[in-house]
PDB file of C-alpha atoms in Angstrom:
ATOM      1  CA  UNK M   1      41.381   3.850  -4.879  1.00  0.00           C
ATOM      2  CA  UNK M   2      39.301   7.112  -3.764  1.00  0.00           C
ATOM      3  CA  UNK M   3      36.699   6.064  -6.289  1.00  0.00           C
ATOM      4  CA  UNK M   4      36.404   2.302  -5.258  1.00  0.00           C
ATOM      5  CA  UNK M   5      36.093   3.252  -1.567  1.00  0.00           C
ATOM      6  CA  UNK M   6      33.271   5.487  -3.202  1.00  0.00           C
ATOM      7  CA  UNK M   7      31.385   2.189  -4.842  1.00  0.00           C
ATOM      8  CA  UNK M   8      32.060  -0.012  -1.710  1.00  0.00           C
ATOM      9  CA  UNK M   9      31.062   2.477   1.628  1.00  0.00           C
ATOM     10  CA  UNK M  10      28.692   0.812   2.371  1.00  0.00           C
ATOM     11  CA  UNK M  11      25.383   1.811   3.672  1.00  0.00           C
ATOM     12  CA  UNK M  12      24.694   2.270   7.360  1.00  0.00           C
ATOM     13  CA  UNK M  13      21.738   0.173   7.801  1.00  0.00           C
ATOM     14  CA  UNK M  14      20.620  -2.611   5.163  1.00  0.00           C
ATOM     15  CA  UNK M  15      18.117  -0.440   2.717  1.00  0.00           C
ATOM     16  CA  UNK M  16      16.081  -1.259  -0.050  1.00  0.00           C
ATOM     17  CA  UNK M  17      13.257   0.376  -2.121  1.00  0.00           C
ATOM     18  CA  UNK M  18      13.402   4.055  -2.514  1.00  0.00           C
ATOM     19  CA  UNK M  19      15.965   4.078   0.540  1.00  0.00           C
ATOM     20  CA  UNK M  20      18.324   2.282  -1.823  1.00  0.00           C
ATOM     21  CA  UNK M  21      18.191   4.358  -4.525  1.00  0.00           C
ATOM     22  CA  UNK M  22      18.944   7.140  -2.794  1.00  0.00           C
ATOM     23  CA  UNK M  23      22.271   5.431  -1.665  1.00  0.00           C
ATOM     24  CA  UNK M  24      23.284   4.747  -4.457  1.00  0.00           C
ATOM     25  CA  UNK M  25      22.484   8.182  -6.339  1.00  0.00           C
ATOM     26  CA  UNK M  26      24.348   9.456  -3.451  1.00  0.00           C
ATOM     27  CA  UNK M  27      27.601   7.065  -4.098  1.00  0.00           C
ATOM     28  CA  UNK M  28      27.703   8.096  -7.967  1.00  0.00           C
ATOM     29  CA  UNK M  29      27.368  11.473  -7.752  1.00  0.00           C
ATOM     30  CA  UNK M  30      30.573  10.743  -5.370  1.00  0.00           C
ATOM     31  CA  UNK M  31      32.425   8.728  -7.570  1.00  0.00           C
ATOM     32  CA  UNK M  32      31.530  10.335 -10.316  1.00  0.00           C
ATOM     33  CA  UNK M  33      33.060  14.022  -9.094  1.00  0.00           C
ATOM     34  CA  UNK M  34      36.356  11.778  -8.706  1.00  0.00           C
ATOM     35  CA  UNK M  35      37.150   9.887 -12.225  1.00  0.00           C
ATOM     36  CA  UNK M  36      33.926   9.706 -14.710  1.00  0.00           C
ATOM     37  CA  UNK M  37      35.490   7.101 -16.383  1.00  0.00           C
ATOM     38  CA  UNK M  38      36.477   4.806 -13.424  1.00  0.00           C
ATOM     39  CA  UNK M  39      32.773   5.597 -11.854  1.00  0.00           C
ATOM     40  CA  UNK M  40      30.990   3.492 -14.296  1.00  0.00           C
ATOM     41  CA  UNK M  41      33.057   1.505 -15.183  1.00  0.00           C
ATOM     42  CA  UNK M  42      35.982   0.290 -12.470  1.00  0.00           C
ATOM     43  CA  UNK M  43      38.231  -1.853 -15.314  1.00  0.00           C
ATOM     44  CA  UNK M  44      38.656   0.865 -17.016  1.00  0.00           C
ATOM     45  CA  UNK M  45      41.262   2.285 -13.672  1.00  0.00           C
ATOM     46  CA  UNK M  46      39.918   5.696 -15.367  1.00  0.00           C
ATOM     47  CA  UNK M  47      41.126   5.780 -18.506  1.00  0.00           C
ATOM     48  CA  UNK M  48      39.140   6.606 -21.392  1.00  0.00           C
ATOM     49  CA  UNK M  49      40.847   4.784 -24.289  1.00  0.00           C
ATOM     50  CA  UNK M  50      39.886   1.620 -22.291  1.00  0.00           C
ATOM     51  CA  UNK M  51      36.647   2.379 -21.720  1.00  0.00           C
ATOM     52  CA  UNK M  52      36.054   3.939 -25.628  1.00  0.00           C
ATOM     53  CA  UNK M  53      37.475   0.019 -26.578  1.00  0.00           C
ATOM     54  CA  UNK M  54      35.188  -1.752 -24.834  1.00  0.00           C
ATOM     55  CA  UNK M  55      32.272   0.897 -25.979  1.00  0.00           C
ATOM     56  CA  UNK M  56      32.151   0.341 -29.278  1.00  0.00           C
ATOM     57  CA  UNK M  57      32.937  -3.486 -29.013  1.00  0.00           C
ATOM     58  CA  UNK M  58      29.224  -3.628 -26.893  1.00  0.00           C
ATOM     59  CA  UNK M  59      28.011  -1.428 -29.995  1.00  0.00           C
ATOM     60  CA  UNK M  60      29.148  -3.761 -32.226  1.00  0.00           C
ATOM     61  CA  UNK M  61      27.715  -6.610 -30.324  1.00  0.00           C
ATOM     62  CA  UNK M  62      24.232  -4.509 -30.461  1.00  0.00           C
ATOM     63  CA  UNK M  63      24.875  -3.950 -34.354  1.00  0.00           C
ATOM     64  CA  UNK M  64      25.292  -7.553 -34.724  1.00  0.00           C
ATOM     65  CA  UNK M  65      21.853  -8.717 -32.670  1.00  0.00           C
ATOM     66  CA  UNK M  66      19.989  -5.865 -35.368  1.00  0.00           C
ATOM     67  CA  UNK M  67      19.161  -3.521 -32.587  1.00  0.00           C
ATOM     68  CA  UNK M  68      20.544  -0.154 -33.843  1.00  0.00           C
ATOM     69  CA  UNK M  69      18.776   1.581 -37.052  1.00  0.00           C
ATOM     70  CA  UNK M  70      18.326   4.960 -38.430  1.00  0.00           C
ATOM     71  CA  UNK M  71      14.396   4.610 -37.012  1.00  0.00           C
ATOM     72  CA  UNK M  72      15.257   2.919 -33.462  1.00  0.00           C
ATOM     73  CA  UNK M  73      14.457   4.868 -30.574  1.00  0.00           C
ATOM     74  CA  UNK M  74      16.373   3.652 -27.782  1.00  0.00           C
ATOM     75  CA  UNK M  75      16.319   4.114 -23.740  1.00  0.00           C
ATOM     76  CA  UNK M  76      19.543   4.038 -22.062  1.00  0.00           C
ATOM     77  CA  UNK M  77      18.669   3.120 -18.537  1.00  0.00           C
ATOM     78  CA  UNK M  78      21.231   4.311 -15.763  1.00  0.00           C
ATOM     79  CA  UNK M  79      23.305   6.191 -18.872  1.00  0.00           C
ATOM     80  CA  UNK M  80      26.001   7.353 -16.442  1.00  0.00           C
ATOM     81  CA  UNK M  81      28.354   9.612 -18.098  1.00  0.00           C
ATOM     82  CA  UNK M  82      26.596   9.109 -21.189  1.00  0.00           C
ATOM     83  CA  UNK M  83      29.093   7.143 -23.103  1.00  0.00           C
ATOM     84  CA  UNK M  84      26.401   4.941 -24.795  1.00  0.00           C
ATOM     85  CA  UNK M  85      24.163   8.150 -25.553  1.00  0.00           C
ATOM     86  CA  UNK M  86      27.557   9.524 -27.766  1.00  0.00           C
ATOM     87  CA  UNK M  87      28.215   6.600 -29.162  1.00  0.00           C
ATOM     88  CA  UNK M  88      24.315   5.344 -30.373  1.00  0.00           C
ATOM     89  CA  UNK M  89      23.176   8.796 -31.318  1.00  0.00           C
ATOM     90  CA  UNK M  90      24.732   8.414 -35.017  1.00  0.00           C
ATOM     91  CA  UNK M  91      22.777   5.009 -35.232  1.00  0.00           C
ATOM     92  CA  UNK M  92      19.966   5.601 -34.050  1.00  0.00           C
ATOM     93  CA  UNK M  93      16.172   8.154 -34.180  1.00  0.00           C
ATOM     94  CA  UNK M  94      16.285   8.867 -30.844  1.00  0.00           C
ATOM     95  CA  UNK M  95      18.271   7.973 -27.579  1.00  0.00           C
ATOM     96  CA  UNK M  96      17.084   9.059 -23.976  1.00  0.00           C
ATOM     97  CA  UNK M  97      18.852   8.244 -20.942  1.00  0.00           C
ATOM     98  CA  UNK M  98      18.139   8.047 -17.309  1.00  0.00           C
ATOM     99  CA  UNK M  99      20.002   8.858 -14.662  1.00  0.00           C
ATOM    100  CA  UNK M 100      19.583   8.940 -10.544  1.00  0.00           C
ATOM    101  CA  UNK M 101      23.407  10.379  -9.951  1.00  0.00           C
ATOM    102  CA  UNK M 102      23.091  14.334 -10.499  1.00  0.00           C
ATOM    103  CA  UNK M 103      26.206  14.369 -11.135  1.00  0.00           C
ATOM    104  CA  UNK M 104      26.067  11.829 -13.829  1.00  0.00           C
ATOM    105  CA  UNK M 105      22.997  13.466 -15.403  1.00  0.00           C
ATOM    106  CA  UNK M 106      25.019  16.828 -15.883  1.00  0.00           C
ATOM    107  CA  UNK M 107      27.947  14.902 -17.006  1.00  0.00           C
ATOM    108  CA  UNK M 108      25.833  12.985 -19.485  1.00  0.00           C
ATOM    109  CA  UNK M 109      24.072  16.173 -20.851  1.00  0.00           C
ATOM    110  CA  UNK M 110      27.640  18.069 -21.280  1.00  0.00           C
ATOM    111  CA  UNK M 111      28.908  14.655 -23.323  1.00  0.00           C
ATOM    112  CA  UNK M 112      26.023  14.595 -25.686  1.00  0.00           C
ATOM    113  CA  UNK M 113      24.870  18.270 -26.012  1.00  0.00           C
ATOM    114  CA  UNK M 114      26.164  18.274 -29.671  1.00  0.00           C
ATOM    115  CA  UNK M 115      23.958  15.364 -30.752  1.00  0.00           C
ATOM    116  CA  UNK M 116      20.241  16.976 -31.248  1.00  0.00           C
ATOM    117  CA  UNK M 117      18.465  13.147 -30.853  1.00  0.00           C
ATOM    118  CA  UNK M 118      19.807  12.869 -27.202  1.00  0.00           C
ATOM    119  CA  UNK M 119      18.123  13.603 -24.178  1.00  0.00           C
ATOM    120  CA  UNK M 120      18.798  13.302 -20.388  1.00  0.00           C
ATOM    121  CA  UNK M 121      16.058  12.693 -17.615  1.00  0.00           C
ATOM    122  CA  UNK M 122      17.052  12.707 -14.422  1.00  0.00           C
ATOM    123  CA  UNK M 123      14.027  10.214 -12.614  1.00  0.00           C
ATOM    124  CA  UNK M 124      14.266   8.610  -9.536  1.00  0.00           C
ATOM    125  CA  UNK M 125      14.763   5.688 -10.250  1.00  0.00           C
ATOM    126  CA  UNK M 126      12.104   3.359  -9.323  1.00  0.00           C
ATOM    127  CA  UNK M 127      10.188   2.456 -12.332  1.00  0.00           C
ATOM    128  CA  UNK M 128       9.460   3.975 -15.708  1.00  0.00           C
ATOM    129  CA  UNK M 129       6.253   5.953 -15.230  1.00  0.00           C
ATOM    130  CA  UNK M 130       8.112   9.128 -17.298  1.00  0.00           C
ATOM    131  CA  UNK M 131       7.610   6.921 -20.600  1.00  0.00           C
ATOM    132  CA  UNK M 132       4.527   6.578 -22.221  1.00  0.00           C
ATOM    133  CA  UNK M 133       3.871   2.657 -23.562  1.00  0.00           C
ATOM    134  CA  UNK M 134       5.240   1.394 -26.748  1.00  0.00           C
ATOM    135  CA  UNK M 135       7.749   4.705 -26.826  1.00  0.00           C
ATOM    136  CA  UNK M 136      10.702   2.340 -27.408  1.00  0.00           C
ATOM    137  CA  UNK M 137      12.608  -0.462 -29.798  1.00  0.00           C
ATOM    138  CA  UNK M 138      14.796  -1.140 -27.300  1.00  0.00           C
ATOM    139  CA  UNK M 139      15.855  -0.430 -23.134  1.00  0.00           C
ATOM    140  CA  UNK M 140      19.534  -0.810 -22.559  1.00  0.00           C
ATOM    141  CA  UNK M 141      21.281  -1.420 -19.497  1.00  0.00           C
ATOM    142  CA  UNK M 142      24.903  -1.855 -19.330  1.00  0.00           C
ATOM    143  CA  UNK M 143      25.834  -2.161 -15.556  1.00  0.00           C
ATOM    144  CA  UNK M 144      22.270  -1.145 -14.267  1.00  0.00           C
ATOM    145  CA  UNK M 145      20.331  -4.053 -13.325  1.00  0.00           C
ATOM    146  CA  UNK M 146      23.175  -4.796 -10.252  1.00  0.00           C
ATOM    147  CA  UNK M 147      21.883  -1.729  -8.394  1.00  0.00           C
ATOM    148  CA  UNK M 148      18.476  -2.258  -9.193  1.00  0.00           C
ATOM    149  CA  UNK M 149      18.285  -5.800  -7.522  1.00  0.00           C
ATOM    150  CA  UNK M 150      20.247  -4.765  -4.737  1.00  0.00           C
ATOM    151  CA  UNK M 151      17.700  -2.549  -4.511  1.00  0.00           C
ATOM    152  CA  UNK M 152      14.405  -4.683  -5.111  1.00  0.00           C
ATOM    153  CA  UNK M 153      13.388  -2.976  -7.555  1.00  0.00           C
ATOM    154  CA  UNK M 154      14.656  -4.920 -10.395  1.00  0.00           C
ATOM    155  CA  UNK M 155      11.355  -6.827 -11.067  1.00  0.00           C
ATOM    156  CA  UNK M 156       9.350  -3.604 -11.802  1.00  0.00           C
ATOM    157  CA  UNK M 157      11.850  -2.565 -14.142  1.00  0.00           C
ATOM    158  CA  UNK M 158      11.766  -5.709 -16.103  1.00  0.00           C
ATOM    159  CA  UNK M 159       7.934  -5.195 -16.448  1.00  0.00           C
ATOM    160  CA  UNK M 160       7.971  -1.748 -17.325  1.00  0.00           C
ATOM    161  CA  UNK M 161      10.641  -2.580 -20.025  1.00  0.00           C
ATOM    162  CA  UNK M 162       7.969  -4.714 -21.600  1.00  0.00           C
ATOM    163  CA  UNK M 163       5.364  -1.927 -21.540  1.00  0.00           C
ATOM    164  CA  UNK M 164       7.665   0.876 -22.890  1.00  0.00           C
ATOM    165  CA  UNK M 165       9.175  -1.119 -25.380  1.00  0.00           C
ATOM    166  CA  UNK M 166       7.184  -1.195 -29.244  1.00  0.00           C
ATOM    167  CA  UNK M 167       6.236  -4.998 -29.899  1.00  0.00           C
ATOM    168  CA  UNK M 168       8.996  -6.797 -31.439  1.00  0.00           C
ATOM    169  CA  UNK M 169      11.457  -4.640 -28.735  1.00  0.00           C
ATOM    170  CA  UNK M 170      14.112  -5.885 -26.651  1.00  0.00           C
ATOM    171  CA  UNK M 171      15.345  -4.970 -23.353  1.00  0.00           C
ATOM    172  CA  UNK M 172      19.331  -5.870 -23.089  1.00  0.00           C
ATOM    173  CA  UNK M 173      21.215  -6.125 -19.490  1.00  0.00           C
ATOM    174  CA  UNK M 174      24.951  -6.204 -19.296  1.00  0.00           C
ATOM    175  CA  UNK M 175      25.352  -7.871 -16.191  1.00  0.00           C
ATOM    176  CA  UNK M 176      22.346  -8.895 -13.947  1.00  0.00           C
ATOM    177  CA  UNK M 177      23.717  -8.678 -10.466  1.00  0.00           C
ATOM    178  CA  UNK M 178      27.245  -8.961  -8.735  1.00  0.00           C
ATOM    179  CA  UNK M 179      26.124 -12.067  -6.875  1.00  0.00           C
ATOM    180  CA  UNK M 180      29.252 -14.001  -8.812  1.00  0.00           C
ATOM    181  CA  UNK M 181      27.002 -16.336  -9.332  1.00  0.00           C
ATOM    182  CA  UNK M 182      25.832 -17.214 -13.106  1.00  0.00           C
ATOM    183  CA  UNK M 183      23.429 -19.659 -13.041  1.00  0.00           C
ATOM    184  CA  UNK M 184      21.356 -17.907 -10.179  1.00  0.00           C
ATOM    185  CA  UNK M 185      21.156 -15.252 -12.703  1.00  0.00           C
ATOM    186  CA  UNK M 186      20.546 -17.059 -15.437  1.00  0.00           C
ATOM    187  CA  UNK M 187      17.102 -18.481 -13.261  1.00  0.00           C
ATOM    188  CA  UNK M 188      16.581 -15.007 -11.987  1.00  0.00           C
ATOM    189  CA  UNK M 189      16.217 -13.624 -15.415  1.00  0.00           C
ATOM    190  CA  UNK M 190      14.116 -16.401 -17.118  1.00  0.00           C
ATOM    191  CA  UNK M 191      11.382 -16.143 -14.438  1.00  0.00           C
ATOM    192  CA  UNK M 192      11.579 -12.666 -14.720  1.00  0.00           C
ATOM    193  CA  UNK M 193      10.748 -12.833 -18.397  1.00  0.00           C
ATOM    194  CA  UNK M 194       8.391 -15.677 -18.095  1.00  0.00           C
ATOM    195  CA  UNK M 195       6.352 -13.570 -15.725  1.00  0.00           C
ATOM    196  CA  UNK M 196       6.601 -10.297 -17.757  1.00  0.00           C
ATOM    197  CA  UNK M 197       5.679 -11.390 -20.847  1.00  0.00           C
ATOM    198  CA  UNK M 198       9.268 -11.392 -22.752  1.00  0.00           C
ATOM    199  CA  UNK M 199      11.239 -14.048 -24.673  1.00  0.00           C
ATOM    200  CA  UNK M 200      14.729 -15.177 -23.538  1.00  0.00           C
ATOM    201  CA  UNK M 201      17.307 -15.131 -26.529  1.00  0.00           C
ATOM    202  CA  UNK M 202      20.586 -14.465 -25.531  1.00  0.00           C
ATOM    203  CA  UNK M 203      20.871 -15.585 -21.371  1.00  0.00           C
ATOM    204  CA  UNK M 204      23.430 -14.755 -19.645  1.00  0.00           C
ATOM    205  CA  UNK M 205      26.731 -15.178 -22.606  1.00  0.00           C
ATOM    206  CA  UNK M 206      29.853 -13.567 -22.695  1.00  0.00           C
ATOM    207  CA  UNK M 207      30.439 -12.500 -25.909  1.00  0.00           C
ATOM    208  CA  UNK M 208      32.939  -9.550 -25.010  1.00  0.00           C
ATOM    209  CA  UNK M 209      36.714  -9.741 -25.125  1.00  0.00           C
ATOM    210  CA  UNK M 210      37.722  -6.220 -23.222  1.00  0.00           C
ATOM    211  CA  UNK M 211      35.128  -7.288 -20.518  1.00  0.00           C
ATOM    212  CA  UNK M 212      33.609 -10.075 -18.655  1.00  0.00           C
ATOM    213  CA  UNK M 213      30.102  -8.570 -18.524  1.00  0.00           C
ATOM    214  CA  UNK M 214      27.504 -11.144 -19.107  1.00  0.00           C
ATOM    215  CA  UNK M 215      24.739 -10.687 -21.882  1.00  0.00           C
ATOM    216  CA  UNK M 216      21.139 -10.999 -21.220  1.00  0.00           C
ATOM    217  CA  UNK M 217      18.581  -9.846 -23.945  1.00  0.00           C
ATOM    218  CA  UNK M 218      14.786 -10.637 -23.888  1.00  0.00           C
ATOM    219  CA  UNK M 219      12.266  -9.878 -26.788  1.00  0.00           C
ATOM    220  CA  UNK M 220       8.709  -8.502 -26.765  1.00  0.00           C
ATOM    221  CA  UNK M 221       6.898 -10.739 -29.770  1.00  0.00           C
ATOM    222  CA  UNK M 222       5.965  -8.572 -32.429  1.00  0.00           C
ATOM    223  CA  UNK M 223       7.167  -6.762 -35.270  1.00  0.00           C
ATOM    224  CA  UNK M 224       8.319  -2.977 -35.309  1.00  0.00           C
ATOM    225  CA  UNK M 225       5.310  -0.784 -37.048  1.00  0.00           C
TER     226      UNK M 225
END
């Protein structure tokens, strides 16, 4: 309960932009001193075997859609408590993830200090400008994109995914927003990619069984030099 009322206090004044962001750093680094486990991920009612489960089955999922590879360099955008950096770093070059939540970054970095192709950048979250173009083969963001429409900032993400990512990339969003509304999502992200220069494959699915997060996963045309 302590770390729900964490998520839901709400704001006190409607904010947006960099305003937002700062809320919501402010609300994880909350949450996340209570329950790590439960902050990112409230199904999980903080416990880890729950949250490991449905880990590796959104690994799997990744396996399956030939993301992961011993020369993939991945960014793990809004990494939390780093579960994703653990759990990629044997599958991949090179994972770095982002975080806004101090507390998450340090959380993250303590998770994954034994894995020497993992790195944590704490940025502030508005855009991308740390990464240089074409760094990465793929941007991940598992429960991310909700906080970064809520705080209009969404749309810049979406086009910075295309410039970071290597052509023949893919930028894949667990969730889109917590509007509860799939088919507004499913528009939202189509224009989105239609405007940005990236190819709709997988829009809006549910190919999960331990969770009802919904799969969206746009391409950059290429191929992978």
């Amino acid at each position: 309960a302590a770390v729900l009322d964490a998520h839901e206090a709400p704001p006190s004044a409607p904010v947006s932009g960099d305003d937002a962001v700062a809320h919501w750093a402010a609300v994880f680094d909350r949450a996340g001193a209570r329950s790590p486990e439960a902050s990112v991920a409230l199904y999980s009612l903080g416990r880890p075997a729950l949250l490991d489960a449905v880990t590796d089955e959104i690994v799997a999922w990744l396996a399956a859609q030939g993301l992961l590879g011993a020369e993939r360099r991945v960014l793990d955008l809004g990494c939390g408590i780093g579960r994703f950096l653990v759990a990629l770093a044997p599958r991949v070059a090179l994972i770095v993830g982002t975080e806004v939540s101090a507390v998450m970054a340090r959380t993250a970095r303590a998770r994954s200090r034994d894995h020497r192709n993992v790195a944590v950048l704490r940025t502030g979250g508005r855009d991308l400008a740390p990464f240089r173009d074409e760094t990465f083969d793929l941007v991940l963001a598992v429960d991310t994109m909700p906080y970064l429409v809520a705080a209009g900032v969404a749309e810049r993400h979406v086009v910075e995914a295309f410039r970071v990512l290597r052509p023949g990339g893919s930028l894949v969003a667990l969730n889109w927003s917590y509007g509860g509304d799939i088919a507004t999502d499913r528009a939202a992200v189509a224009s989105l990619a239609e405007r940005s220069g990236l190819a709709v494959r997988v829009n809006g699915s549910h190919p999960f069984r331990g969770w009802d997060g919904a799969a969206f996963l746009l391409h950059r045309a290429g191929a992978f030099v």
